[in-house]
Coordinates of C-alpha atoms in Angstrom, one line a residue:
Chain A
X1 CA -13.6 98.3 147.2
X2 CA -16.2 98.3 144.5
X3 CA -13.5 97.3 142.0
X4 CA -13.5 93.7 142.9
X5 CA -16.3 92.3 140.8
X6 CA -15.1 94.3 137.8
X7 CA -11.7 93.0 138.3
X8 CA -12.9 89.4 138.5
X9 CA -14.7 89.9 135.2
X10 CA -11.8 91.6 133.7
X11 CA -9.5 89.0 135.0
X12 CA -11.1 86.2 132.9
X13 CA -7.7 85.2 131.9
X14 CA -7.6 82.7 129.2
X15 CA -4.6 80.4 129.4
X16 CA -4.1 79.0 126.0
X17 CA -1.5 76.4 125.8
X18 CA 1.8 75.2 127.0
X19 CA 3.3 73.9 123.8
X20 CA 6.5 72.5 125.2
X21 CA 7.9 72.4 128.6
X22 CA 11.3 71.1 129.4
X23 CA 12.2 70.8 133.1
X24 CA 15.9 69.9 132.6
X25 CA 16.6 73.1 130.7
X26 CA 15.6 75.4 133.5
X27 CA 18.6 76.6 135.4
X28 CA 18.1 75.9 139.1
X29 CA 18.2 79.2 140.9
X30 CA 15.8 78.4 143.7
X31 CA 16.5 79.6 147.2
X32 CA 19.1 82.2 146.3
X33 CA 19.1 85.7 147.5
X34 CA 19.1 88.2 144.7
X35 CA 20.8 91.5 145.2
X36 CA 23.8 93.2 143.7
X37 CA 25.8 90.0 143.4
X38 CA 23.0 87.6 142.7
X39 CA 22.8 85.3 139.7
X40 CA 20.7 86.8 137.0
X41 CA 19.2 85.3 133.8
X42 CA 19.9 87.4 130.8
X43 CA 16.5 88.0 129.2
X44 CA 15.8 89.7 125.9
X45 CA 12.3 91.3 125.6
X46 CA 11.8 92.8 122.2
X47 CA 8.6 94.9 121.6
X48 CA 5.4 93.0 121.4
X49 CA 4.0 93.2 117.9
X50 CA 0.6 95.0 117.6
X51 CA -1.5 92.6 115.4
X52 CA -3.6 95.5 114.0
X53 CA -2.4 98.9 113.0
X54 CA -5.1 100.6 115.1
X55 CA -3.9 103.3 117.4
X56 CA -5.5 101.6 120.4
X57 CA -3.7 98.3 119.8
X58 CA -0.3 100.0 119.1
X59 CA -0.6 102.0 122.3
X60 CA -1.7 99.0 124.3
X61 CA 1.2 97.0 123.0
X62 CA 3.7 99.7 124.0
X63 CA 2.2 100.2 127.5
X64 CA 2.0 96.4 128.0
X65 CA 5.7 96.0 127.0
X66 CA 6.9 98.7 129.4
X67 CA 5.0 97.3 132.4
X68 CA 6.3 93.8 131.6
X69 CA 9.8 95.0 131.2
X70 CA 9.7 96.8 134.6
X71 CA 8.1 93.8 136.3
X72 CA 10.8 91.4 135.1
X73 CA 13.6 93.9 135.9
X74 CA 12.2 94.4 139.4
X75 CA 11.8 90.7 140.0
X76 CA 15.5 90.4 140.8
X77 CA 16.1 87.3 138.8
X78 CA 16.6 88.7 135.4
X79 CA 19.2 91.0 133.8
X80 CA 17.4 92.6 130.9
X81 CA 19.4 92.6 127.7
X82 CA 19.5 96.2 126.6
X83 CA 17.1 97.3 123.9
X84 CA 19.7 98.8 121.6
X85 CA 21.2 95.4 120.8
X86 CA 17.8 94.1 119.5
X87 CA 18.2 96.2 116.3
X88 CA 21.3 94.1 115.5
X89 CA 19.0 91.2 114.9
X90 CA 17.2 91.5 111.6
X91 CA 14.8 90.8 110.3
X92 CA 13.1 90.0 113.5
X93 CA 10.2 87.7 113.0
X94 CA 8.4 86.4 116.1
X95 CA 7.4 83.3 114.3
X96 CA 10.8 82.5 112.8
X97 CA 13.3 83.1 115.6
X98 CA 17.0 82.8 115.0
X99 CA 18.3 81.8 118.4
X100 CA 21.9 82.1 117.4
X101 CA 21.4 85.8 116.8
X102 CA 19.8 86.2 120.3
X103 CA 22.6 84.3 121.8
X104 CA 25.1 86.5 120.1
X105 CA 23.9 89.6 122.0
X106 CA 24.2 87.7 125.3
X107 CA 20.6 86.5 125.8
X108 CA 19.9 83.3 127.7
X109 CA 16.1 83.7 127.5
X110 CA 13.9 85.3 124.9
X111 CA 10.3 86.5 125.4
X112 CA 8.3 87.4 122.3
X113 CA 4.7 88.0 121.7
X114 CA 1.9 90.1 120.2
X115 CA -1.0 92.2 121.2
X116 CA -4.4 92.4 119.6
X117 CA -7.9 93.7 120.2
X118 CA -10.8 91.3 119.9
X119 CA -14.4 92.2 120.6
X120 CA -13.3 95.0 122.9
X121 CA -11.0 92.8 124.8
X122 CA -7.2 93.0 124.9
X123 CA -5.5 89.8 123.9
X124 CA -1.8 89.1 124.5
X125 CA 0.1 86.1 123.2
X126 CA 3.5 85.4 124.7
X127 CA 6.2 82.8 124.3
X128 CA 9.3 82.3 126.4
X129 CA 12.3 80.5 124.9
X130 CA 15.5 79.1 126.2
X131 CA 17.9 80.6 123.8
X132 CA 20.6 77.9 124.0
X133 CA 18.3 75.0 123.1
X134 CA 15.5 76.9 121.3
X135 CA 13.0 75.2 123.5
X136 CA 9.7 76.9 124.4
X137 CA 9.2 77.2 128.1
X138 CA 6.0 79.2 128.2
X139 CA 3.3 79.6 125.6
X140 CA 0.3 81.6 126.8
X141 CA -2.6 83.7 125.6
X142 CA -4.2 86.1 128.0
X143 CA -7.5 87.9 127.4
X144 CA -8.9 90.7 129.6
X145 CA -10.8 94.0 129.4
X146 CA -9.3 96.6 127.1
X147 CA -7.8 98.7 129.8
X148 CA -6.2 95.8 131.7
X149 CA -2.7 95.8 130.1
X150 CA -1.1 96.2 133.4
X151 CA -2.9 93.2 134.9
X152 CA -2.0 91.0 132.0
X153 CA 1.7 92.1 132.1
X154 CA 1.8 91.5 135.9
X155 CA 0.2 88.0 135.5
X156 CA 2.6 87.0 132.7
X157 CA 5.6 88.4 134.7
X158 CA 4.7 86.3 137.7
X159 CA 4.3 83.2 135.5
X160 CA 7.8 83.8 134.0
X161 CA 9.3 84.1 137.4
X162 CA 7.6 80.9 138.5
X163 CA 9.1 79.1 135.5
X164 CA 12.6 79.9 136.8
X165 CA 12.2 79.8 140.5
X166 CA 9.3 77.4 141.1
X167 CA 7.5 80.3 142.9
X168 CA 5.3 83.0 141.5
X169 CA 6.6 86.6 141.2
X170 CA 5.2 89.6 143.1
X171 CA 4.0 91.7 140.2
X172 CA 0.3 91.1 141.1
X173 CA 0.8 91.9 144.8
X174 CA 0.0 95.1 146.6
X175 CA 1.2 97.3 149.4
X176 CA -1.0 98.8 152.1
X177 CA 0.2 101.9 153.9
X178 CA -0.7 105.1 155.8
X179 CA -0.7 108.5 154.1
X180 CA -1.6 112.0 155.3
X181 CA -1.7 113.3 151.7
X182 CA -5.3 114.4 152.1
X183 CA -5.1 115.6 155.7
X184 CA -5.6 113.0 158.3
X185 CA -3.6 109.7 158.4
X186 CA -5.7 107.3 156.3
X187 CA -5.2 103.8 155.0
X188 CA -4.1 103.5 151.3
X189 CA -3.4 100.7 148.9
X190 CA -1.1 100.6 145.9
X191 CA 0.3 98.1 143.4
X192 CA 3.7 96.7 144.3
X193 CA 5.3 99.2 141.9
X194 CA 3.6 102.2 143.3
X195 CA 0.9 102.4 140.6
X196 CA -2.8 102.8 141.3
X197 CA -2.5 104.4 144.7
X198 CA -6.0 104.6 146.2
X199 CA -7.5 105.7 149.5
X200 CA -9.3 103.0 151.5
X201 CA -10.5 104.8 154.7
X202 CA -12.4 108.1 155.0
X203 CA -12.4 108.3 158.8
X204 CA -11.0 111.9 159.3
X205 CA -9.2 110.4 162.2
X206 CA -5.7 108.9 163.0
X207 CA -5.4 105.5 161.4
X208 CA -2.3 103.4 161.9
X209 CA -0.6 100.0 161.3
X210 CA -2.7 98.6 158.4
X211 CA -2.2 94.9 157.7
X212 CA -3.8 93.2 154.8
X213 CA -5.1 89.6 155.4
X214 CA -3.4 86.7 153.6
X215 CA -6.4 86.3 151.2
X216 CA -6.3 90.0 150.4
X217 CA -10.0 90.4 151.5
X218 CA -9.6 92.4 154.7
X219 CA -7.4 95.1 156.2
X220 CA -6.9 95.3 160.0
X221 CA -5.7 98.6 161.5
X222 CA -5.8 100.8 164.5
X223 CA -8.0 103.8 164.4
X224 CA -9.0 106.7 166.7
X225 CA -12.4 106.8 165.0
X226 CA -14.2 106.5 168.4
X227 CA -11.7 108.7 170.2
X228 CA -9.7 105.7 171.4
X229 CA -7.1 103.6 169.6
X230 CA -9.1 100.5 168.8
X231 CA -8.7 97.7 166.3
X232 CA -10.8 97.8 163.2
X233 CA -11.4 95.4 160.3
X234 CA -12.4 96.6 156.9
X235 CA -13.6 94.0 154.4
X236 CA -13.4 94.3 150.7
X237 CA -16.9 93.4 149.8
X238 CA -19.8 95.2 151.4
X239 CA -17.3 97.6 153.0
X240 CA -18.5 96.9 156.5
X241 CA -16.2 98.4 159.2
X242 CA -15.9 96.1 162.2
X243 CA -14.6 97.3 165.4
X244 CA -12.8 94.1 166.5
X245 CA -11.5 95.2 169.9
X246 CA -12.8 98.3 171.6
X247 CA -12.7 100.5 174.7
X248 CA -10.2 98.4 176.6
X249 CA -7.1 100.6 176.7
X250 CA -5.3 100.7 173.4
X251 CA -5.4 98.0 170.7
X252 CA -2.5 98.4 168.2
X253 CA -0.1 96.7 165.7
X254 CA -2.3 93.9 164.2
X255 CA -0.6 91.0 162.4
X256 CA -2.5 88.3 160.5
X257 CA -1.7 84.6 161.1
X258 CA -0.5 82.9 157.9
X259 CA -3.8 81.1 157.6
X260 CA -5.7 84.4 158.0
X261 CA -7.8 83.0 160.9
X262 CA -6.3 84.9 163.8
X263 CA -4.6 88.2 164.5
X264 CA -1.9 89.1 167.0
X265 CA -2.1 92.6 168.5
X266 CA -0.9 94.8 171.3
X267 CA -3.4 95.7 174.0
X268 CA -3.3 97.5 177.3
X269 CA -6.7 96.0 178.3
X270 CA -5.1 94.6 181.5
X271 CA -3.3 97.8 182.3
X272 CA 0.0 97.4 180.4
X273 CA 1.0 96.8 176.8
X274 CA 1.0 93.0 176.2
X275 CA 0.7 90.7 173.2
X276 CA -2.7 89.2 172.6
X277 CA -4.3 86.9 170.0
X278 CA -7.8 87.2 168.7
X279 CA -9.9 85.3 166.1
X280 CA -10.6 87.3 162.9
X281 CA -14.3 87.6 164.0
X282 CA -13.2 89.4 167.2
X283 CA -13.8 86.4 169.5
X284 CA -11.5 84.5 171.8
X285 CA -9.0 87.1 173.0
X286 CA -6.0 85.2 174.5
X287 CA -3.2 86.9 176.4
X288 CA 0.3 85.7 175.4
X289 CA 2.7 87.8 177.4
X290 CA 2.7 88.6 181.2
X291 CA 5.3 91.2 182.0
X292 CA 5.2 94.5 183.8
X293 CA 7.2 96.2 180.9
X294 CA 6.1 97.1 177.4
X295 CA 5.5 94.3 174.9
X296 CA 4.4 95.3 171.4
X297 CA 4.8 94.9 167.6
X298 CA 4.0 91.1 167.4
X299 CA 4.8 89.3 164.1
X300 CA 4.0 85.7 163.3
X301 CA 6.6 83.4 161.8
X302 CA 5.6 81.9 158.4
X303 CA 4.8 78.6 160.0
X304 CA 2.8 80.3 162.7
X305 CA 4.7 78.3 165.4
X306 CA 6.6 81.3 166.7
X307 CA 6.0 84.9 167.3
X308 CA 8.6 87.8 167.2
X309 CA 7.8 90.8 169.3
X310 CA 9.4 93.9 170.9
X311 CA 9.8 94.2 174.6
X312 CA 11.7 96.6 176.9
X313 CA 12.0 94.1 179.7
X314 CA 15.8 94.4 179.5
X315 CA 15.6 98.1 179.8
X316 CA 15.4 99.1 176.2
X317 CA 13.2 97.9 173.3
X318 CA 14.6 94.7 171.9
X319 CA 13.2 91.9 169.7
X320 CA 12.3 88.6 171.3
X321 CA 11.0 85.4 170.0
X322 CA 8.5 83.1 171.8
X323 CA 6.4 80.1 170.9
X324 CA 2.9 80.7 169.6
X325 CA 1.5 79.9 173.1
X326 CA 3.6 82.6 174.7
X327 CA 6.2 80.2 176.2
X328 CA 10.0 80.0 175.6
X329 CA 10.7 83.7 175.4
X330 CA 14.2 84.4 174.2
X331 CA 15.9 87.6 173.3
X332 CA 17.0 87.9 169.7
X333 CA 18.7 91.3 169.1
X334 CA 21.8 92.2 171.1
X335 CA 23.1 95.0 169.0
X336 CA 21.7 98.5 169.3
X337 CA 19.7 99.9 172.2
X338 CA 16.4 100.4 170.4
X339 CA 15.1 97.6 168.0
X340 CA 11.4 97.3 166.9
X341 CA 9.0 96.4 164.1
X342 CA 10.2 92.8 163.4
X343 CA 9.1 91.4 160.0
X344 CA 9.8 87.6 159.5
X345 CA 11.1 86.6 156.1
X346 CA 8.8 84.2 154.2
X347 CA 11.4 81.5 154.2
X348 CA 11.5 81.7 158.0
X349 CA 15.3 82.2 158.1
X350 CA 15.6 86.0 158.8
X351 CA 14.0 88.9 160.6
X352 CA 14.1 92.4 159.3
X353 CA 13.7 95.2 161.8
X354 CA 14.4 98.9 162.5
X355 CA 17.2 99.8 164.8
X356 CA 17.8 103.3 166.2
X357 CA 21.2 104.7 165.5
X358 CA 21.6 108.2 167.0
X359 CA 18.1 109.8 166.7
X360 CA 17.1 108.0 163.5
X361 CA 16.4 104.4 162.4
X362 CA 18.0 102.1 159.9
X363 CA 16.8 98.8 158.6
X364 CA 18.7 95.6 159.6
X365 CA 18.3 91.9 159.0
X366 CA 19.2 89.3 161.5
X367 CA 19.9 85.7 160.5
X368 CA 18.0 83.4 162.9
X369 CA 20.5 80.5 162.5
X370 CA 23.8 82.3 163.3
X371 CA 22.4 85.6 164.6
X372 CA 24.5 87.5 162.2
X373 CA 23.3 91.0 161.5
X374 CA 23.5 93.0 158.3
X375 CA 22.7 96.6 157.8
X376 CA 20.5 97.5 154.8
X377 CA 20.3 101.3 155.0
X378 CA 22.8 103.9 156.0
X379 CA 23.2 107.8 155.7
X380 CA 19.8 108.2 154.1
X381 CA 17.4 109.7 156.7
X382 CA 15.4 107.6 159.0
X383 CA 14.4 104.2 157.6
X384 CA 11.6 102.4 159.3
X385 CA 8.9 99.7 159.2
X386 CA 10.4 97.0 157.0
X387 CA 8.0 94.4 155.5
X388 CA 9.0 91.5 153.2
X389 CA 7.5 90.8 149.8
X390 CA 5.8 87.4 149.8
X391 CA 8.7 85.9 147.7
X392 CA 11.3 87.2 150.2
X393 CA 13.2 89.0 147.4
X394 CA 12.3 92.5 148.4
X395 CA 11.7 94.6 151.4
X396 CA 9.3 97.6 151.5
X397 CA 10.0 100.4 154.1
X398 CA 9.5 104.0 154.8
X399 CA 12.2 106.7 154.8
X400 CA 12.3 110.5 155.3
X401 CA 15.5 110.9 153.3
X402 CA 13.7 113.2 150.9
X403 CA 12.5 115.5 153.7
X404 CA 9.1 113.8 154.0
X405 CA 8.3 110.2 154.7
X406 CA 8.0 108.1 151.6
X407 CA 7.8 104.4 150.8
X408 CA 10.7 102.6 149.1
X409 CA 11.5 99.1 148.1
X410 CA 14.9 97.4 148.1
X411 CA 16.6 94.0 147.8
X412 CA 17.3 92.3 151.1
X413 CA 20.9 93.2 150.7
X414 CA 19.9 96.9 150.7
X415 CA 20.6 97.5 147.0
X416 CA 18.4 99.1 144.4
X417 CA 16.3 101.4 146.6
X418 CA 13.4 102.6 144.7
X419 CA 10.8 105.2 145.7
X420 CA 7.1 104.5 145.2
X421 CA 5.3 107.5 146.7
X422 CA 5.5 111.2 146.4
X423 CA 2.5 113.1 148.0
X424 CA 2.3 113.9 151.7
X425 CA 3.9 111.6 154.3
X426 CA 3.6 107.9 153.6
X427 CA 4.4 105.4 156.3
X428 CA 3.8 101.9 157.8
X429 CA 3.9 99.9 154.6
X430 CA 2.9 96.2 154.6
X431 CA 3.4 94.0 151.6
X432 CA 0.4 91.7 150.8
X433 CA 0.7 88.0 150.7
X434 CA -0.1 86.0 147.5
X435 CA -3.7 85.4 147.1
X436 CA -4.8 82.0 146.0
Chain B
X1 CA -33.0 148.4 137.0
X2 CA -34.7 151.4 135.5
X3 CA -32.8 154.3 134.1
X4 CA -34.0 156.6 136.9
X5 CA -32.9 154.3 139.6
X6 CA -29.5 153.9 137.9
X7 CA -29.2 157.6 137.6
X8 CA -30.1 158.2 141.2
X9 CA -27.6 155.5 142.2
X10 CA -24.9 157.2 140.2
X11 CA -25.8 160.5 141.8
X12 CA -25.7 159.0 145.3
X13 CA -22.3 157.4 144.7
X14 CA -21.0 160.6 143.2
X15 CA -22.1 162.5 146.3
X16 CA -20.5 159.8 148.5
X17 CA -17.2 160.1 146.7
X18 CA -17.4 163.8 147.0
X19 CA -18.0 163.6 150.7
X20 CA -15.2 161.1 151.2
X21 CA -12.8 163.3 149.2
X22 CA -13.9 166.3 151.3
X23 CA -13.5 164.5 154.6
X24 CA -10.1 163.2 153.4
X25 CA -8.9 166.7 152.5
X26 CA -10.1 167.9 155.9
X27 CA -8.3 165.1 157.7
X28 CA -5.1 166.1 155.9
X29 CA -5.4 169.7 157.0
X30 CA -4.0 170.8 160.3
X31 CA -6.2 170.2 163.3
X32 CA -9.0 172.8 163.0
X33 CA -9.2 175.1 166.0
X34 CA -12.7 175.6 167.2
X35 CA -13.6 179.2 167.3
X36 CA -16.5 180.8 169.2
X37 CA -18.2 181.7 165.9
X38 CA -18.6 178.1 165.0
X39 CA -22.0 176.6 165.8
X40 CA -21.9 173.1 167.1
X41 CA -23.5 170.7 164.7
X42 CA -26.9 169.3 165.6
X43 CA -26.6 165.8 166.9
X44 CA -29.3 163.3 166.3
X45 CA -30.0 161.1 169.2
X46 CA -29.1 157.4 168.8
X47 CA -31.8 154.9 168.0
X48 CA -33.2 153.3 171.0
X49 CA -31.5 149.9 171.5
X50 CA -32.1 147.8 174.5
X51 CA -28.8 146.3 175.6
X52 CA -28.7 143.8 178.5
X53 CA -26.2 145.0 180.9
X54 CA -25.0 142.3 183.2
X55 CA -24.5 143.1 186.8
X56 CA -20.9 142.5 187.7
X57 CA -20.4 139.5 190.0
X58 CA -20.3 140.5 193.6
X59 CA -17.5 139.5 195.9
X60 CA -19.9 137.2 197.8
X61 CA -20.7 135.3 194.6
X62 CA -17.0 134.9 193.8
X63 CA -16.4 133.6 197.2
X64 CA -19.2 131.1 197.0
X65 CA -17.7 129.9 193.7
X66 CA -21.1 130.3 192.2
X67 CA -20.1 132.4 189.2
X68 CA -17.1 130.3 188.4
X69 CA -19.0 127.1 188.5
X70 CA -21.9 128.4 186.6
X71 CA -20.2 130.3 183.9
X72 CA -17.0 128.4 183.0
X73 CA -17.4 125.5 180.5
X74 CA -15.2 122.5 180.2
X75 CA -13.6 124.2 177.2
X76 CA -12.9 127.3 179.3
X77 CA -11.1 125.2 181.8
X78 CA -9.0 123.6 179.1
X79 CA -8.2 126.9 177.5
X80 CA -7.2 128.4 180.8
X81 CA -5.0 125.5 181.5
X82 CA -6.1 124.9 185.0
X83 CA -4.3 121.5 184.9
X84 CA -0.7 121.7 183.7
X85 CA 1.2 119.3 181.5
X86 CA 4.0 117.1 183.0
X87 CA 7.0 116.3 181.0
X88 CA 9.2 113.3 180.7
X89 CA 12.8 112.3 179.9
X90 CA 13.6 110.7 176.5
X91 CA 12.3 107.1 176.4
X92 CA 11.2 107.3 180.0
X93 CA 7.8 107.3 181.7
X94 CA 8.6 107.9 185.4
X95 CA 7.6 111.2 187.0
X96 CA 10.6 113.4 187.5
X97 CA 10.9 115.1 190.9
X98 CA 10.7 118.6 189.4
X99 CA 7.5 117.6 187.7
X100 CA 6.0 116.3 190.9
X101 CA 5.1 119.8 192.1
X102 CA 3.0 120.2 188.9
X103 CA 1.1 117.1 189.7
X104 CA 0.6 118.3 193.3
X105 CA -0.9 121.5 192.0
X106 CA -3.1 119.5 189.6
X107 CA -4.2 117.3 192.5
X108 CA -5.2 120.3 194.6
X109 CA -7.3 121.7 191.9
X110 CA -8.9 118.3 191.3
X111 CA -9.7 117.9 194.9
X112 CA -11.2 121.3 195.0
X113 CA -13.3 120.5 192.0
X114 CA -14.5 117.0 192.9
X115 CA -16.9 116.4 190.0
X116 CA -14.4 117.0 187.2
X117 CA -13.5 114.1 185.0
X118 CA -10.1 114.1 183.2
X119 CA -8.7 112.4 180.2
X120 CA -4.9 112.0 180.6
X121 CA -3.2 111.9 177.2
X122 CA 0.2 110.4 176.9
X123 CA 2.5 111.8 174.2
X124 CA 6.0 111.1 172.8
X125 CA 8.5 112.8 170.7
X126 CA 9.0 111.6 167.1
X127 CA 12.3 109.7 167.8
X128 CA 10.8 106.3 168.4
X129 CA 8.8 103.9 166.3
X130 CA 5.1 104.7 166.1
X131 CA 4.5 101.2 167.6
X132 CA 6.6 101.5 170.7
X133 CA 5.7 105.1 171.2
X134 CA 2.0 104.3 171.5
X135 CA 2.9 101.9 174.4
X136 CA 5.2 104.5 175.9
X137 CA 2.6 107.2 175.7
X138 CA 0.2 104.9 177.4
X139 CA 2.7 104.3 180.2
X140 CA 3.2 108.1 180.6
X141 CA -0.6 108.7 181.0
X142 CA -0.7 105.8 183.5
X143 CA 2.2 107.2 185.5
X144 CA 0.5 110.6 185.8
X145 CA -2.7 108.9 186.8
X146 CA -1.1 106.7 189.5
X147 CA 0.6 109.8 190.9
X148 CA -2.6 111.7 191.2
X149 CA -4.4 108.8 192.7
X150 CA -1.6 108.5 195.3
X151 CA -2.3 112.2 196.1
X152 CA -5.8 111.3 196.9
X153 CA -7.8 111.9 193.7
X154 CA -10.3 109.1 193.1
X155 CA -9.4 106.7 190.3
X156 CA -12.8 106.9 188.7
X157 CA -12.2 110.4 187.7
X158 CA -9.5 109.5 185.2
X159 CA -9.5 108.1 181.7
X160 CA -6.3 107.6 179.8
X161 CA -5.4 107.6 176.1
X162 CA -2.1 107.3 174.2
X163 CA -1.4 109.3 171.1
X164 CA 2.2 108.1 170.8
X165 CA 3.9 110.6 168.5
X166 CA 0.8 111.4 166.5
X167 CA -0.1 114.7 168.1
X168 CA 3.0 116.8 168.7
X169 CA 2.4 120.1 170.5
X170 CA 5.5 121.4 168.7
X171 CA 6.1 120.1 165.1
X172 CA 9.8 121.0 165.2
X173 CA 12.6 118.5 164.8
X174 CA 14.9 119.7 167.6
X175 CA 15.5 119.1 171.3
X176 CA 13.3 122.0 172.4
X177 CA 10.3 120.6 170.4
X178 CA 11.0 117.0 171.5
X179 CA 11.1 118.1 175.2
X180 CA 7.7 119.8 174.9
X181 CA 6.2 116.8 173.1
X182 CA 7.2 114.2 175.7
X183 CA 4.2 115.0 178.0
X184 CA 1.1 113.9 179.8
X185 CA -1.7 116.4 179.0
X186 CA -4.8 116.7 181.1
X187 CA -8.0 117.3 179.1
X188 CA -11.1 118.0 181.2
X189 CA -13.9 116.1 179.6
X190 CA -16.7 116.8 182.1
X191 CA -17.3 118.8 185.3

């Protein structure tokens, strides 16, 4: 929490210049789903040259390059041209690029740059070229605190993804989750790639269902801090803990509206688990469902016009969709006899959820247009709590395939499952939205 | 520490070791048979210690319930398990007929102890989502509460809470553990 002002200071990113920018040369790959069979741009990323021979700069250049490589590889839109081919190109001079050489090893895009230390700051210069035409697509200089090589790499990676897709990448986003690694179930936060895992709550109590606000400034969650499952709000600055909803049965599963002004949650304040809406300051609690069965796990659509939720009104938990006012309730899932934890894709077209198969869960995605269902996980323990990345190219979820619950990411076709956590049991992940 | 003190300490410890070694060797010998020639060792009387000796509760006191009420704490009640858990079927929250007798016993105790306040905890096994299980646990605690109210226990004497699958009584991952974990537990919070 105390990191924020430091980060702001550190994040005095200095955007230098965009020398040349050619819209026509950018391949149009917008709106595609990237998985095993997705279209990828072949990107060459040779080492960034340390401008000074000091150990600090050399090490910073290496670390920066590795983070950038991993970010771009993860983004799902690039196929990284393997490093061993780079040695075929010689002499490599970042200021005199022979694009034919780079094309000969299969690159379509080339990213070059250098790293230097100036007045205890880390400075990175980077240029992205279209190999075919030799045109520069990005020219940037970033400056930040000396230890912020990861932040600069993430920022540059997101910018490169934006160049090709029209939409920022997710390298600067975070994942909030629950972990029992230090005893009780507490709220934790980590970078999208599993780095910088840090504990947020010290309640020595059961804490569940953390959801980070769209502006990244608050985390809503359920806690037994006062011996009852109530809804709490933790703000980044000042660290005040606000009990939003208290002492009226249970208050669980918060979900932020896309504008960050309201929350949906489950409450039994009127005697039975129903879906409610509350303003982010805790006022104006509105009841949305009226049914004698269980209604829970609400999730806003990206336009905030509709709400997906779980109800067992048909006899078993299934996912339903209703209008934001609680009207027009229709059943969505018809396969499987236990479906819960809907997560609406950012493009609004799909919903990911967990479905019970035997005694364990697997992640499924249902297309809202044709109601086709695809299975993302199979034969790998119980897989639960899917949550989309803000660009819709990844899904984070928890799985006990290793013997304990850990957090994983994958493409929305189920490919490239990658583990992010190791200690204790880690569950209930939620991907942050892009902060402005 | 002065040398004399150290010396005396060494001496004392040496003697102690000697005594121990002696008693050990004695213990290893066959049971000594007391002969008439042996003089009984002189026994020093114990230091005077005043010890409160409580008068055992009389039958009258038990009958009047005085002792029980005065001496047993809320925690004692809970440890004794005066109120028994009721168990549920997988994914269900209705009271099974074989569990109804447990609730009848619980209601009798509650009616006999009319000031006791109870927190009914609803619990689930691990095989659902945490989200749905919290709601299911809530339903289980409410089912148990409604049943006890129907048996004549006043509604104000109950509070309910759901722990979903967060507090298993048996941490196992098998049918025996799951059956134990699908329960409503009665925690006495005041009397």
